[in-house]
Amino acid sequence: MRILWIYAHPERHSLNGTLLDAGLRTLDSLGHEHRVSDLYAMDWKAVVDPADFGGPGAEPTAPGRERLIVGAAQERAHGRGELSADIRAEQEKLAWADTVVFQFPLWWFGPPAILKGWFDRVLVQGFAFGLKDEAGTTLRYGDGGLAGKRALIVTSVGARESSFGPRGIHGPIDEVLFPLLHGTFWYTGMTPLAPFTVYGADRMTPAGARATTEALGDRLRGLADEEPLRYRHEQGGDYDADLVLRPDVAPGRSGVAAQRLDARDRVGAGH
Amino acid sequence: MRILWIYAHPERHSLNGTLLDAGLRTLDSLGHEHRVSDLYAMDWKAVVDPADFGGPGAEPTAPGRERLIVGAAQERAHGRGELSADIRAEQEKLAWADTVVFQFPLWWFGPPAILKGWFDRVLVQGFAFGLKDEAGTTLRYGDGGLAGKRALIVTSVGARESSFGPRGIHGPIDEVLFPLLHGTFWYTGMTPLAPFTVYGADRMTPAGARATTEALGDRLRGLADEEPLRYRHEQGGDYDADLVLRPDVAPGRSGVAAQRLDARDRVGAGH
């Protein structure tokens, strides 16, 4: 396997750093290739701006420049090979990988800005999405520029596990991470795996850290065969022309949980 | 009223810029005070790093420095008045405001990195959360450092409205934005209002833009009296000691929708 590991933690000497080191050793022992993007160490630029797009538009304050339409500017620069070198390097790593690990502390129930900016800047139209098949259908949700790759979130939270459970105060972790799992991974064609969440990270004992490292190793050893989270394919027949679930699909259900392919099995469970 | 308007769009000459200008004119006409943080114009630093924390820790590569624990470093620097000047300026604006508007294009189903970094850097422990009442209870979810303020998201998406509806492919907008509405606003005590979402922003006609501007004006005119989104207070009796909904609260329901105070009324609607 070829694994790209995106590490978005400001401190390498941390529980997350330990998990990264141990994870890479596990991948080595399995004979998998890996590359790491340590975003803080790379001083990764988080903010989309005209400097991303090369050419004349790279002068953000140039008088008389046309107004910036981000999606169009990204797509055009990508098509011309004019995206900035740091973006192209990440796209090259992504194209190389068959599996991507995104490791980050959960800040405000989402990725730190440095990682959010990685998605904003790297996953441009024409590369990650907005591609069409031979019939002219736009490939999205289950298909797209990154189809066939698997994506694993490794995240750490201070809270205890119960509070991220089905009826926990913070919301179920897979619903809190829906913008990544469904809106980013699945949208671009990547297959999302269940997040590997480290709970109580602030109060972790040495024994707890060893158990967590071991559990991550187990996940990595089973990576290729693991059953992923199953969302619905946009083109799979579940949606009408307005991109709404057809009445016979998960009847009476709504919300993000209804986008899970197993939603119909969970009615009894109260989802 | 005193309104802080956080604008996180890279282009001022855009539909979003038009909405901002019109919104500020409406606030003026109502006699409300307002201040604007135009994050791109301010060249707002998105990424949390040791330079945020002042003092010796401000040297990110200083040999022998203690390892960085972000939450603790933020809280300590806040307590000592050593957070960097840009962060303190935003905190001062927040403390001044009774209402905060967050305006941004929805990128990857969340805020652009520049705004995510505003939350990551400004809402530190000891300021926005982690405060305790006289009995020693930590104030959170419905109470906290920002209690009493109202928060309104103004966001633009390319997609049509149906696709963000209860059974739409992207998920209901209030569930997609749950990390902000519930996990950030409500967590710090702010009262979240229903998001003002501009659909089909990529294909907006001049007439559509006028109607949208008018609709935003209506929202702003009713801001003080609007019925907010109702989530559950952490200390309101709905949660057990593990921060899980008690069995008699929204029985049989789960997921982020169950955190809405009106969840029990929505069973019949399939939520």
Short mmCIF file of C-alpha atoms in Angstrom, two decimals, chain A residues 10-11 13-14 40 46-48 65 67-68 70 107-114 116-117 119-120 123 129 141 160 162-163 166-170 172 175-176 178-179 182-184 187-188 234 239 241-247 249-250 252-256 259 269-271, chain B residues 10-11 13-14 40 46-48 65 67-68 70 107-114 116-117 119-120 123 129 141 160 162-163 166-172 175-176 178-179 182-184 187-188 234 239 241-247 249-250 252-256 259 270-271:
data_model
loop_
_atom_site.label_atom_id
_atom_site.label_comp_id
_atom_site.label_asym_id
_atom_site.label_seq_id
_atom_site.Cartn_x
_atom_site.Cartn_y
_atom_site.Cartn_z
CA PRO A 10 1.75 21.89 16.37
CA GLU A 11 3.84 19.74 18.67
CA HIS A 13 6.64 15.77 21.23
CA SER A 14 3.08 14.88 22.12
CA TYR A 40 3.37 22.63 10.97
CA ALA A 46 -3.44 27.78 5.40
CA VAL A 47 -5.23 30.60 3.63
CA VAL A 48 -6.50 30.56 0.04
CA ARG A 65 -7.24 42.93 -11.72
CA ARG A 67 -12.39 40.13 -9.26
CA LEU A 68 -11.42 36.85 -7.68
CA VAL A 70 -12.02 31.30 -6.00
CA TRP A 107 -10.41 21.89 17.76
CA TRP A 108 -13.89 23.37 17.91
CA PHE A 109 -15.22 20.06 16.63
CA GLY A 110 -13.26 20.26 13.40
CA PRO A 111 -9.76 20.24 11.97
CA PRO A 112 -7.26 22.95 13.00
CA ALA A 113 -7.08 25.84 10.53
CA ILE A 114 -3.80 24.58 9.06
CA LYS A 116 -8.76 23.07 6.90
CA GLY A 117 -6.55 25.17 4.64
CA PHE A 119 -8.47 20.95 2.02
CA ASP A 120 -9.35 24.47 0.86
CA LEU A 123 -8.74 19.81 -3.33
CA PHE A 129 -14.09 17.10 -8.00
CA TYR A 141 -20.23 11.42 -3.73
CA ARG A 160 -14.67 11.12 27.39
CA SER A 162 -19.66 8.62 26.21
CA SER A 163 -20.07 12.31 25.39
CA PRO A 166 -25.15 8.26 19.93
CA ARG A 167 -26.86 10.36 22.62
CA GLY A 168 -23.79 12.20 23.96
CA ILE A 169 -23.82 15.95 24.42
CA HIS A 170 -21.21 16.64 21.72
CA PRO A 172 -21.86 11.21 17.65
CA GLU A 175 -21.96 13.06 12.65
CA VAL A 176 -19.73 15.80 14.06
CA PHE A 178 -19.76 14.57 8.65
CA PRO A 179 -18.30 17.60 6.80
CA HIS A 182 -19.13 12.70 3.75
CA GLY A 183 -18.67 16.28 2.52
CA THR A 184 -14.98 16.01 1.73
CA TYR A 187 -17.68 13.89 -2.10
CA THR A 188 -14.32 13.52 -3.88
CA GLU A 234 -25.04 10.15 -5.81
CA TYR A 239 -31.70 10.57 -4.95
CA ALA A 241 -33.35 15.20 -9.55
CA ASP A 242 -33.34 17.72 -6.66
CA LEU A 243 -30.71 15.60 -4.86
CA VAL A 244 -33.24 14.63 -2.21
CA LEU A 245 -33.69 11.04 -1.00
CA ARG A 246 -36.52 9.36 -2.86
CA PRO A 247 -39.56 8.67 -0.67
CA VAL A 249 -35.37 5.32 0.60
CA ALA A 250 -35.01 5.32 4.40
CA GLY A 252 -39.50 8.76 7.44
CA ARG A 253 -35.82 9.41 8.14
CA SER A 254 -33.95 12.67 7.81
CA GLY A 255 -30.76 14.37 8.90
CA VAL A 256 -27.17 13.47 8.22
CA GLN A 259 -27.19 9.64 4.26
CA ALA A 269 -32.32 2.03 16.98
CA GLY A 270 -33.87 5.47 16.99
CA HIS A 271 -31.58 7.03 14.40
CA PRO B 10 -11.24 36.80 -0.03
CA GLU B 11 -13.02 39.14 -2.40
CA HIS B 13 -16.24 42.83 -4.87
CA SER B 14 -18.54 39.84 -4.67
CA TYR B 40 -8.61 38.88 4.56
CA ALA B 46 -4.97 31.60 10.72
CA VAL B 47 -2.61 29.17 12.39
CA VAL B 48 -2.18 28.64 16.14
CA ARG B 65 11.63 25.00 25.55
CA ARG B 67 6.67 21.07 24.91
CA LEU B 68 3.67 22.98 23.67
CA VAL B 70 -1.97 24.39 23.17
CA TRP B 107 -15.90 25.62 1.74
CA TRP B 108 -15.84 21.86 2.25
CA PHE B 109 -18.97 22.24 4.35
CA GLY B 110 -17.29 24.46 6.89
CA PRO B 111 -15.67 27.85 7.37
CA PRO B 112 -12.63 28.84 5.30
CA ALA B 113 -9.32 28.25 7.11
CA ILE B 114 -8.93 31.95 7.88
CA LYS B 116 -11.47 28.47 11.46
CA GLY B 117 -8.23 29.98 12.68
CA PHE B 119 -12.04 30.41 16.39
CA ASP B 120 -8.89 28.39 17.12
CA LEU B 123 -11.80 31.53 21.74
CA PHE B 129 -14.95 28.59 28.02
CA TYR B 141 -23.32 24.65 26.50
CA ARG B 160 -29.57 24.50 -4.52
CA SER B 162 -33.27 21.23 -1.71
CA SER B 163 -29.90 19.51 -1.45
CA PRO B 166 -33.95 17.49 5.72
CA ARG B 167 -33.36 14.66 3.24
CA GLY B 168 -30.98 16.44 0.89
CA ILE B 169 -27.71 14.82 -0.18
CA HIS B 170 -25.48 17.35 1.61
CA GLY B 171 -27.33 17.02 4.91
CA PRO B 172 -29.56 19.65 6.56
CA GLU B 175 -26.66 19.66 11.04
CA VAL B 176 -23.76 20.33 8.66
CA PHE B 178 -23.49 21.70 14.02
CA PRO B 179 -19.77 22.10 14.91
CA HIS B 182 -23.69 23.86 18.84
CA GLY B 183 -20.01 23.02 19.30
CA THR B 184 -18.72 26.60 19.17
CA TYR B 187 -20.62 25.67 23.85
CA THR B 188 -19.31 29.14 24.77
CA GLU B 234 -25.64 21.20 29.90
CA TYR B 239 -27.84 14.89 30.70
CA ALA B 241 -23.10 12.32 34.72
CA ASP B 242 -21.56 10.82 31.55
CA LEU B 243 -22.98 13.73 29.52
CA VAL B 244 -25.44 11.40 27.79
CA LEU B 245 -29.13 12.25 27.38
CA ARG B 246 -31.19 10.69 30.16
CA PRO B 247 -33.45 7.85 28.95
CA VAL B 249 -35.30 12.78 27.24
CA ALA B 250 -36.14 12.46 23.53
CA GLY B 252 -35.42 6.52 21.18
CA ARG B 253 -33.72 9.46 19.45
CA SER B 254 -30.02 9.86 18.75
CA GLY B 255 -27.63 11.85 16.62
CA VAL B 256 -26.99 15.57 16.52
CA GLN B 259 -29.44 17.77 20.95
CA GLY B 270 -38.81 11.52 11.06
CA HIS B 271 -35.96 13.50 12.58
#
